[in-house]
Short mmCIF file of C-alpha atoms and ligand atoms in Angstrom, two decimals:
data_model
loop_
_atom_site.label_atom_id
_atom_site.label_comp_id
_atom_site.label_asym_id
_atom_site.label_seq_id
_atom_site.Cartn_x
_atom_site.Cartn_y
_atom_site.Cartn_z
CA MET A 29 40.35 0.94 -3.07
CA GLN A 30 37.26 2.17 -1.53
CA PRO A 31 35.72 1.51 1.88
CA GLY A 32 33.38 -0.93 1.81
CA GLU A 33 35.00 -2.52 -1.32
CA ARG A 34 37.85 -4.13 0.99
CA ALA A 35 38.68 -7.36 -0.69
CA VAL A 36 39.42 -10.10 2.17
CA PRO A 37 41.64 -12.98 0.74
CA ALA A 38 40.16 -15.78 -0.19
CA ASP A 39 41.34 -18.15 2.63
CA ASP A 40 39.84 -15.84 4.87
CA GLU A 41 36.00 -16.16 3.83
CA GLY A 42 35.06 -19.04 5.59
CA SER A 43 36.42 -17.55 8.78
CA GLU A 44 34.93 -13.92 8.29
CA ARG A 45 31.25 -14.46 7.08
CA ARG A 46 29.15 -16.35 8.76
CA GLY A 47 25.55 -17.61 7.96
CA LEU A 48 23.48 -16.68 5.30
CA ALA A 49 26.34 -13.84 4.26
CA ARG A 50 28.22 -16.98 2.91
CA LEU A 51 25.42 -17.16 0.08
CA PHE A 52 26.36 -13.67 -1.54
CA PRO A 53 29.69 -13.00 -3.28
CA GLN A 54 31.94 -10.64 -0.63
CA THR A 55 32.47 -8.13 -2.71
CA PRO A 56 29.18 -6.05 -3.62
CA PRO A 57 27.76 -5.70 -7.26
CA PRO A 58 28.69 -1.83 -8.52
CA GLY A 59 26.53 1.12 -8.11
CA PRO A 60 24.13 1.62 -5.44
CA PHE A 61 25.01 -1.58 -3.53
CA ARG A 62 28.38 0.40 -2.69
CA ARG A 63 27.79 2.75 0.16
CA THR A 64 30.22 5.34 -1.20
CA PHE A 65 27.14 5.62 -3.78
CA TRP A 66 25.18 7.59 -1.29
CA SER A 67 26.67 10.89 -0.37
CA SER A 68 23.66 13.10 1.65
CA PRO A 69 25.41 14.27 4.55
CA LEU A 70 21.77 14.25 6.10
CA ARG A 71 20.85 10.60 5.97
CA GLY A 72 21.46 8.67 9.75
CA PRO A 73 19.38 7.61 12.70
CA TRP A 74 17.94 11.05 13.65
CA LEU A 75 16.76 11.83 10.21
CA THR A 76 15.06 8.55 9.85
CA SER A 77 13.45 8.83 12.91
CA ILE A 78 12.25 12.33 12.86
CA LEU A 79 10.58 11.38 9.77
CA GLY A 80 9.39 8.21 10.57
CA THR A 81 7.45 9.64 13.81
CA ILE A 82 5.69 11.89 11.43
CA LEU A 83 4.95 9.14 9.53
CA LEU A 84 3.57 7.02 12.13
CA GLY A 85 1.50 9.72 13.15
CA GLY A 86 -0.20 9.91 9.78
CA VAL A 87 -0.47 6.16 9.22
CA VAL A 88 -2.01 5.67 12.45
CA VAL A 89 -5.14 7.57 12.00
CA VAL A 90 -4.90 6.67 8.23
CA ALA A 91 -5.53 2.98 9.32
CA THR A 92 -7.38 3.59 12.11
CA THR A 93 -10.04 5.66 10.12
CA GLY A 94 -9.64 2.86 7.23
CA PHE A 95 -10.35 -0.08 9.35
CA LEU A 96 -13.68 2.41 11.05
CA SER A 97 -14.54 2.96 7.23
CA HIS A 98 -15.05 -0.64 6.66
CA ALA A 99 -16.95 -1.19 9.77
CA ALA A 100 -19.13 1.74 8.47
CA TYR A 101 -20.22 0.00 5.76
CA ASN A 102 -22.14 -2.64 8.10
CA PRO A 103 -20.04 -5.29 6.11
CA SER A 104 -22.14 -8.39 7.82
CA LEU A 105 -25.53 -7.22 6.54
CA GLY A 106 -26.46 -8.40 3.11
CA MET A 107 -24.37 -8.01 0.17
CA ASN A 108 -22.75 -4.59 1.65
CA ALA A 109 -19.38 -6.26 2.03
CA ILE A 110 -17.55 -7.03 -0.73
CA VAL A 111 -14.56 -8.09 1.13
CA ASP A 112 -15.85 -11.90 2.30
CA PRO A 113 -17.72 -11.45 5.77
CA GLY A 114 -16.89 -15.03 6.34
CA ARG A 115 -12.98 -14.17 6.09
CA ASP A 116 -13.40 -10.93 7.56
CA LEU A 117 -10.97 -9.74 10.32
CA PRO A 118 -13.05 -9.35 13.69
CA LEU A 119 -12.84 -5.53 13.86
CA THR A 120 -16.76 -4.50 12.67
CA PHE A 121 -19.15 -3.15 15.44
CA ASP A 122 -22.79 -1.60 14.70
CA TRP A 123 -21.79 1.64 12.96
CA PRO A 124 -23.95 4.32 15.18
CA THR A 125 -25.92 7.13 13.71
CA SER A 126 -24.49 9.84 15.60
CA PRO A 127 -23.31 11.98 15.51
CA SER A 128 -24.48 12.27 12.32
CA TRP A 129 -21.27 13.78 10.79
CA LEU A 130 -19.55 10.86 12.21
CA TYR A 131 -18.75 9.17 8.58
CA ALA A 132 -17.92 12.59 6.78
CA VAL A 133 -14.99 13.12 9.75
CA SER A 134 -13.68 9.67 9.89
CA GLN A 135 -13.68 9.11 6.13
CA GLY A 136 -12.69 13.05 5.38
CA LEU A 137 -9.54 12.61 8.01
CA HIS A 138 -8.76 9.17 6.08
CA VAL A 139 -8.32 10.53 2.69
CA ASN A 140 -6.94 13.93 3.59
CA ILE A 141 -4.50 12.83 6.29
CA GLY A 142 -3.62 10.15 3.93
CA LEU A 143 -2.68 12.66 0.93
CA ALA A 144 -0.75 15.08 3.74
CA THR A 145 1.43 11.83 4.48
CA ILE A 146 2.52 10.90 1.33
CA PRO A 147 5.08 13.53 0.87
CA PHE A 148 6.63 12.17 4.34
CA LEU A 149 6.29 8.64 2.78
CA LEU A 150 8.54 9.54 0.18
CA ALA A 151 10.76 11.75 2.25
CA LYS A 152 11.19 8.62 4.76
CA LEU A 153 11.97 6.08 1.99
CA TRP A 154 14.56 8.61 0.75
CA SER A 155 15.93 8.81 4.08
CA VAL A 156 16.35 4.84 3.93
CA ILE A 157 17.25 4.09 0.51
CA PRO A 158 20.94 2.78 1.23
CA ARG A 159 19.24 0.13 3.09
CA LEU A 160 17.61 -1.00 0.25
CA PHE A 161 20.83 -2.09 -1.49
CA ALA A 162 22.27 -3.24 1.60
CA TRP A 163 24.95 -5.90 1.09
CA PRO A 164 24.51 -8.46 2.16
CA PRO A 165 21.02 -8.74 1.98
CA ALA A 166 21.10 -10.45 4.81
CA SER A 167 23.62 -11.96 7.56
CA THR A 168 21.26 -13.74 9.63
CA PRO A 169 17.70 -15.58 9.62
CA ALA A 170 16.89 -12.91 12.28
CA GLN A 171 17.85 -10.24 9.96
CA ALA A 172 16.49 -11.98 6.92
CA ILE A 173 12.77 -11.94 8.83
CA GLU A 174 13.19 -8.74 9.76
CA ARG A 175 14.13 -7.24 6.05
CA THR A 176 10.97 -9.34 4.99
CA ALA A 177 8.70 -7.24 7.21
CA VAL A 178 10.65 -3.85 5.88
CA ALA A 179 9.91 -5.39 2.27
CA LEU A 180 6.36 -6.01 2.85
CA LEU A 181 5.68 -2.97 4.89
CA VAL A 182 7.34 -0.94 1.83
CA SER A 183 5.19 -2.21 -0.93
CA SER A 184 2.01 -2.74 1.03
CA ALA A 185 2.46 1.12 2.07
CA VAL A 186 3.25 1.98 -1.82
CA PHE A 187 0.55 -0.27 -2.60
CA LEU A 188 -2.14 1.10 -0.32
CA PHE A 189 -1.23 5.09 -1.22
CA ALA A 190 -0.87 4.53 -4.66
CA THR A 191 -4.44 2.59 -5.05
CA GLY A 192 -6.20 4.92 -2.43
CA VAL A 193 -5.24 7.88 -4.55
CA ALA A 194 -6.19 6.19 -7.66
CA ASN A 195 -9.46 5.46 -6.14
CA ILE A 196 -10.10 9.11 -4.83
CA LEU A 197 -9.71 10.45 -8.80
CA TYR A 198 -12.67 7.81 -9.71
CA TRP A 199 -9.44 6.38 -12.00
CA TYR A 200 -9.15 2.33 -12.02
CA PRO A 201 -6.21 1.38 -14.16
CA PHE A 202 -6.18 -2.11 -12.50
CA LYS A 203 -8.29 -5.01 -12.76
CA PHE A 204 -8.66 -5.90 -9.13
CA ASN A 205 -11.22 -5.10 -6.90
CA PHE A 206 -10.23 -2.25 -5.06
CA VAL A 207 -12.19 -2.34 -1.98
CA VAL A 208 -10.74 -6.34 -1.18
CA ALA A 209 -7.07 -5.46 -2.38
CA HIS A 210 -6.86 -2.24 -0.05
CA TYR A 211 -8.35 -3.98 2.66
CA TRP A 212 -6.14 -6.69 2.83
CA ALA A 213 -3.32 -4.90 1.87
CA ALA A 214 -4.05 -2.89 5.03
CA ALA A 215 -3.99 -6.21 6.93
CA VAL A 216 -0.44 -6.99 5.81
CA PHE A 217 0.57 -3.22 6.61
CA VAL A 218 -0.18 -3.13 10.31
CA ALA A 219 1.30 -6.82 10.75
CA ALA A 220 4.59 -5.69 9.04
CA LEU A 221 4.37 -2.00 10.97
CA ALA A 222 4.33 -3.93 14.32
CA VAL A 223 7.41 -5.91 13.56
CA HIS A 224 9.12 -2.89 12.60
CA LEU A 225 8.26 -0.88 15.61
CA ALA A 226 9.25 -3.82 17.88
CA VAL A 227 12.51 -3.74 16.01
CA LYS A 228 13.32 -0.11 15.40
CA THR A 229 12.00 1.85 18.89
CA PRO A 230 15.36 1.30 20.42
CA VAL A 231 17.08 2.44 17.52
CA ILE A 232 14.56 5.71 17.55
CA LEU A 233 15.17 6.06 21.02
CA ARG A 234 18.77 5.75 20.88
CA ALA A 235 18.76 8.78 17.99
CA TYR A 236 16.82 11.00 19.92
CA ARG A 237 18.47 10.64 23.33
CA THR A 238 22.01 11.07 21.88
CA ARG A 239 21.03 13.47 19.39
CA GLY A 240 18.21 15.60 21.14
CA ALA A 241 14.66 14.82 19.96
CA LEU A 242 14.38 18.34 17.85
CA ALA A 243 18.02 19.99 18.41
CA PRO A 244 19.47 19.00 14.91
CA LEU A 245 16.58 21.25 13.69
CA ARG A 246 18.85 24.24 14.69
CA ALA A 247 21.69 23.54 12.54
CA ASP A 248 21.84 25.87 9.86
CA LEU A 249 23.57 25.02 6.36
CA ALA A 250 27.06 25.81 7.37
CA SER A 251 26.90 23.61 10.79
CA THR A 252 25.07 20.92 9.10
CA GLU A 253 27.17 17.64 9.47
CA ARG A 254 26.54 14.17 9.02
CA GLU A 255 25.67 11.97 11.94
CA PRO A 256 28.16 9.81 14.26
CA GLU A 257 28.56 6.52 12.18
CA ASP A 258 25.87 4.21 12.58
CA SER A 259 25.56 0.27 12.58
CA ASP A 260 22.54 0.23 10.05
CA GLY A 261 24.51 2.08 7.68
CA LEU A 262 22.52 4.90 6.91
CA VAL A 263 25.40 7.56 7.60
CA ALA A 264 27.39 8.18 4.52
CA GLU A 265 30.99 6.93 3.92
CA LYS A 266 31.88 9.74 1.95
CA PRO A 267 29.47 12.61 2.64
CA ALA A 268 29.25 15.34 -0.03
CA ASP A 269 28.45 18.85 1.30
CA PRO A 270 25.14 19.77 2.44
CA THR A 271 22.66 21.39 -0.02
CA ILE A 272 19.68 21.63 2.52
CA THR A 273 19.44 21.58 6.36
CA ARG A 274 17.68 19.10 8.29
CA ARG A 275 14.88 21.38 8.97
CA GLY A 276 14.75 22.45 5.19
CA VAL A 277 14.04 18.89 4.67
CA LEU A 278 11.01 18.88 6.85
CA ALA A 279 10.01 21.85 5.37
CA PHE A 280 10.26 20.70 1.94
CA ALA A 281 7.73 17.52 2.94
CA GLY A 282 5.33 19.47 4.96
CA GLY A 283 4.97 22.48 2.21
CA GLY A 284 4.28 19.69 0.02
CA ALA A 285 1.38 18.16 2.90
CA LEU A 286 0.18 21.29 2.97
CA LEU A 287 -0.24 21.85 -0.92
CA LEU A 288 -1.87 18.21 -1.12
CA LEU A 289 -4.01 19.48 1.54
CA VAL A 290 -5.18 22.84 -0.12
CA ALA A 291 -5.65 20.92 -3.32
CA ASN A 292 -8.31 18.40 -2.12
CA ALA A 293 -9.57 19.28 1.62
CA GLY A 294 -11.89 21.61 0.36
CA GLN A 295 -14.43 18.89 -1.34
CA SER A 296 -14.32 17.33 2.26
CA ILE A 297 -14.73 20.32 4.25
CA GLY A 298 -17.07 22.34 1.84
CA GLY A 299 -18.36 25.87 1.23
CA PRO A 300 -15.90 28.26 -0.37
CA LEU A 301 -13.03 26.04 0.06
CA ARG A 302 -14.58 23.62 -1.85
CA SER A 303 -13.56 25.69 -5.45
CA LEU A 304 -10.20 26.25 -4.07
CA ALA A 305 -9.87 22.69 -4.10
CA PHE A 306 -7.58 22.11 -7.20
CA LEU A 307 -7.17 18.56 -7.42
CA ALA A 308 -10.22 17.22 -5.89
CA PRO A 309 -12.53 15.60 -8.49
CA ARG A 310 -15.85 16.97 -6.74
CA ARG A 311 -15.14 20.59 -6.15
CA GLN A 312 -17.54 21.69 -8.88
CA VAL A 313 -21.29 21.44 -9.28
CA ALA A 314 -23.41 21.52 -12.27
CA ASP A 315 -25.94 23.92 -11.27
CA ASP A 316 -26.48 26.57 -8.68
CA GLY A 317 -30.11 26.16 -7.81
CA PRO A 318 -31.18 23.64 -4.76
CA ASN A 319 -29.74 20.69 -6.65
CA GLY A 320 -26.50 22.21 -6.69
CA PHE A 321 -24.10 20.02 -5.17
CA PRO A 322 -21.75 17.04 -6.39
CA VAL A 323 -23.21 14.18 -8.04
CA ASN A 324 -21.69 10.95 -7.89
CA LYS A 325 -23.17 9.13 -10.80
CA THR A 326 -25.56 10.72 -12.80
CA PHE A 327 -29.05 9.32 -13.73
CA ARG A 328 -27.87 8.89 -17.45
CA GLY A 329 -24.52 7.23 -15.96
CA ALA A 330 -26.55 4.65 -13.73
CA GLY A 331 -28.83 3.71 -16.61
CA VAL A 332 -32.35 4.41 -15.07
CA PRO A 333 -34.65 3.79 -17.83
CA GLU A 334 -36.73 6.82 -17.84
CA GLN A 335 -40.46 5.62 -17.99
CA ALA A 336 -39.57 3.86 -14.49
CA VAL A 337 -39.46 7.46 -12.82
CA GLY A 338 -42.47 8.78 -14.48
CA ALA A 339 -45.27 9.99 -12.44
CA GLY A 340 -47.90 7.38 -13.88
CA THR A 341 -45.71 4.64 -13.57
CA TYR A 342 -43.39 5.28 -10.36
CA ARG A 343 -44.19 2.62 -7.71
CA LEU A 344 -42.22 2.10 -4.22
CA MET A 345 -42.49 -1.56 -3.50
CA LEU A 346 -42.76 -1.97 0.37
CA ARG A 347 -42.65 -5.21 1.76
CA GLY A 348 -42.57 -6.35 5.67
CA ASP A 349 -43.78 -9.30 7.96
CA GLY A 350 -47.07 -7.18 8.11
CA GLY A 351 -47.43 -7.22 4.58
CA GLU A 352 -46.89 -5.08 1.11
CA ARG A 353 -47.77 -2.07 -0.01
CA GLU A 354 -47.23 -0.23 -3.29
CA LEU A 355 -46.77 4.06 -3.15
CA SER A 356 -46.87 6.44 -6.14
CA ARG A 357 -44.81 9.34 -5.67
CA GLN A 358 -48.24 11.01 -4.73
CA ASP A 359 -48.81 8.65 -1.87
CA LEU A 360 -45.50 9.37 -0.42
CA LEU A 361 -46.03 12.69 -0.61
CA ALA A 362 -48.93 12.32 1.65
CA LEU A 363 -47.56 10.74 4.60
CA THR A 364 -45.53 12.19 7.39
CA GLN A 365 -42.95 14.36 6.32
CA ARG A 366 -39.68 15.75 7.99
CA THR A 367 -37.06 17.92 7.15
CA GLN A 368 -33.43 17.59 8.64
CA SER A 369 -29.66 18.63 7.44
CA LEU A 370 -27.79 15.65 7.13
CA PRO A 371 -24.48 15.11 5.56
CA ILE A 372 -23.55 12.58 2.38
CA ALA A 373 -20.54 11.50 2.74
CA CYS A 374 -18.51 9.66 0.36
CA VAL A 375 -15.57 6.77 0.87
CA GLU A 376 -13.62 9.15 -1.53
CA GLY A 377 -13.33 11.54 0.71
CA TRP A 378 -15.53 14.32 -0.69
CA SER A 379 -19.07 15.53 1.21
CA THR A 380 -21.65 17.80 1.92
CA THR A 381 -24.25 18.88 3.87
CA GLN A 382 -27.82 19.42 2.66
CA SER A 383 -31.68 20.12 4.01
CA TRP A 384 -33.25 17.06 2.74
CA SER A 385 -37.39 16.29 3.37
CA GLY A 386 -39.04 13.17 3.05
CA VAL A 387 -40.90 10.30 4.66
CA PRO A 388 -39.16 8.83 7.83
CA LEU A 389 -37.92 5.31 7.23
CA SER A 390 -39.64 4.17 10.68
CA GLU A 391 -42.98 5.35 8.94
CA LEU A 392 -42.77 3.19 6.14
CA ALA A 393 -41.64 0.34 8.35
CA ARG A 394 -44.59 1.00 10.35
CA LEU A 395 -46.86 0.66 7.55
CA VAL A 396 -45.99 -2.94 6.52
CA GLY A 397 -45.92 -3.99 10.19
CA ALA A 398 -41.83 -4.32 10.15
CA GLU A 399 -41.04 -2.01 13.10
CA GLU A 400 -39.32 -4.79 14.67
CA ALA A 401 -37.36 -6.12 11.86
CA ASP A 402 -33.36 -6.30 11.99
CA GLU A 403 -32.83 -4.71 8.60
CA VAL A 404 -34.04 -3.31 5.42
CA PHE A 405 -32.84 -4.53 1.96
CA VAL A 406 -33.09 -1.62 -0.11
CA GLU A 407 -32.97 -1.83 -4.11
CA SER A 408 -32.88 0.59 -6.65
CA LEU A 409 -34.50 1.20 -10.36
CA GLN A 410 -30.65 1.33 -11.49
CA PRO A 411 -30.61 -2.11 -13.13
CA ARG A 412 -27.03 -2.96 -12.60
CA GLY A 413 -23.87 -2.60 -10.10
CA VAL A 414 -23.06 -3.03 -6.84
CA LEU A 415 -24.48 0.39 -6.04
CA ARG A 416 -27.79 -0.50 -6.91
CA GLU A 417 -28.43 -1.72 -3.60
CA SER A 418 -27.31 -1.85 0.25
CA THR A 419 -28.58 -2.90 3.40
CA LEU A 420 -29.50 -0.75 6.34
CA SER A 421 -29.41 -1.82 10.17
CA ARG A 422 -32.43 -1.59 12.67
CA ASP A 423 -30.77 1.00 14.50
CA GLN A 424 -30.55 2.56 10.89
CA PHE A 425 -33.97 2.85 10.04
CA ARG A 426 -35.21 3.47 13.05
CA ASP A 427 -33.63 6.25 13.81
CA GLU A 428 -36.19 9.08 13.58
CA ARG A 429 -33.85 11.14 11.34
CA SER A 430 -33.26 8.72 8.65
CA LEU A 431 -35.37 9.20 5.72
CA LEU A 432 -36.61 8.21 2.48
CA ALA A 433 -35.85 12.29 0.86
CA LEU A 434 -38.09 13.26 -1.91
CA ARG A 435 -37.39 17.19 -1.89
CA VAL A 436 -33.99 18.72 -0.97
CA ASN A 437 -33.17 22.35 -0.08
CA GLY A 438 -37.33 22.82 -0.43
CA SER A 439 -37.51 21.59 -4.12
CA ASP A 440 -38.25 18.38 -5.76
CA LEU A 441 -34.91 15.82 -5.96
CA SER A 442 -33.28 16.09 -9.07
CA LEU A 443 -32.84 13.39 -11.55
CA ASP A 444 -29.56 13.17 -10.71
CA HIS A 445 -29.64 13.08 -7.07
CA GLY A 446 -32.24 10.36 -6.65
CA PHE A 447 -35.83 11.36 -8.07
CA PRO A 448 -37.80 10.30 -7.22
CA ALA A 449 -36.98 9.14 -3.86
CA ARG A 450 -33.85 8.38 -2.16
CA VAL A 451 -32.20 6.98 0.99
CA ILE A 452 -30.60 9.54 3.67
CA VAL A 453 -29.73 8.06 6.65
CA PRO A 454 -27.00 9.91 9.66
CA ALA A 455 -23.45 8.61 9.51
CA LEU A 456 -23.98 6.23 6.94
CA PRO A 457 -21.69 5.59 4.14
CA GLY A 458 -22.82 7.88 0.92
CA VAL A 459 -22.51 4.78 -1.11
CA HIS A 460 -25.56 3.58 0.95
CA ASN A 461 -28.02 6.26 0.48
CA THR A 462 -29.50 4.95 -2.42
CA LYS A 463 -31.08 6.94 -5.03
CA TRP A 464 -34.12 5.98 -7.59
CA VAL A 465 -35.10 3.58 -4.56
CA ALA A 466 -37.47 0.95 -6.17
CA ALA A 467 -38.14 -1.27 -3.36
CA MET A 468 -37.49 -1.72 0.45
CA THR A 469 -37.47 -5.15 2.34
CA PHE A 470 -37.74 -5.16 5.71
CA ARG A 471 -36.81 -8.36 7.24
CA SER A 472 -35.76 -10.43 9.81
CA ARG A 473 -32.18 -12.32 10.13
CA ALA A 474 -32.93 -16.24 10.86
N1 LIG B 526 -28.61 4.03 -7.33
C1 LIG B 526 -27.45 4.29 -6.73
N2 LIG B 526 -27.47 4.98 -5.48
C2 LIG B 526 -26.40 5.80 -5.05
C3 LIG B 526 -25.44 5.59 -5.90
C4 LIG B 526 -25.26 4.84 -7.27
O1 LIG B 526 -24.29 4.82 -8.04
N3 LIG B 526 -26.81 4.36 -7.68
N4 LIG B 526 -24.17 6.28 -5.92
C5 LIG B 526 -23.63 6.37 -4.21
C6 LIG B 526 -22.85 7.12 -3.58
S1 LIG B 526 -21.40 6.21 -3.81
C7 LIG B 526 -22.61 8.21 -3.14
S2 LIG B 526 -21.24 8.93 -2.43
C8 LIG B 526 -23.93 8.74 -3.16
C9 LIG B 526 -24.00 10.58 -4.12
O2 LIG B 526 -25.28 11.12 -3.58
P1 LIG B 526 -25.26 12.41 -4.82
O3 LIG B 526 -24.88 12.13 -6.18
O4 LIG B 526 -26.35 12.76 -4.88
O5 LIG B 526 -24.45 13.57 -4.24
O6 LIG B 526 -24.91 8.58 -3.55
C10 LIG B 526 -25.35 6.65 -3.47
N5 LIG B 526 -26.12 6.32 -4.08
MO1 LIG B 527 -19.84 7.51 -2.37
#
């Protein structure tokens, strides 16, 4: 008979097994529920601790920048928030306009560190997989609560990474709204992680204290032995011979992380690295002229009516407390022009810095006596979709670098980049740099 399959005489049952354990048959079901099924000699509290520590570093960066991105959308303004602001978490603040690269860096970290974290998440899950089949599933109510938190932690983590990767690939195989689901899953993840850390910190510290924080990495294959028996059941009862060292496991996961970084980071960093990013959807650009930088949604894709952008027909509608103005593109070109080097930084993690020229938004506010307005509501000629509008804060439209851009890199904007006019604001998420602007309404909040 195998250890862990010990059969206890029936009359012993009541006395030996207490609490919740009595709800389950004493003998574990066959297969993965038996401890002997898991035979890797590497598993144990130390290996799980080192993988967990690296993973923690990654998820702290990803969660922080994730909630920062939500704040950067200025969810309290207009319809910026798809997550209902009434039921939002109190985690937002006035998103600044400086430094202008703030959102590009924050969101670049979110996406790229997120990708690099995936191999460590998989390695960590592999290291604890016997726990998934622990028998009985819970013996005490405290254990049941802890295991529920772990179930929420694992499922929210898998959900967040899977939906995040799908989103950066512009692939939507699901019916629910990505932003809402990703946001609330993140809230569940952070809460479950807090419980998990509270429970596991003593276990981690004990593993580092007894085994040495890094000492087990020094063992070569011949001296790779299983960890001492633990109460969590991670250590194999009948270990097989090792086929890889513990440092080999870390190097394998680290190599995967590096590969994912090379495959994607170029579209966030730009320059020659962009073409190297072999898995990044925004690594290629259609032309190499002044408008040769990534396009998120094309003119055709957005369904902007062609006649609306013609020289004879295009009018920008400006509204403010001090009146209304209608301006043709010629009128706009006759106003103060300023040139600014500013990034477009998309929530999907790619960014690109270009030299934009156009009319300062503060100048447009002045034209309709709206310098003191609280916000400006921007609408596109694009007929449909949530991306056809955005609302900018007062600090954003009053920043002297904020432009209604008419030209880029010394040429007229291309149709795909928003001709006749588009918004460019420092540190603003790309999505709110509205293209094909039709109207701007400066307004005060009641
Ligand atoms: N009207 C309109 N404006 C838009 C979009 C859009 O789909 N429609 N896409 C936004 C998004 S998500 C980004 S990242 C930037 C990308 O600008 P680009 O296509 O010029 O690179 O434009 C923003 N402006
Ligand atoms: Mo975007």
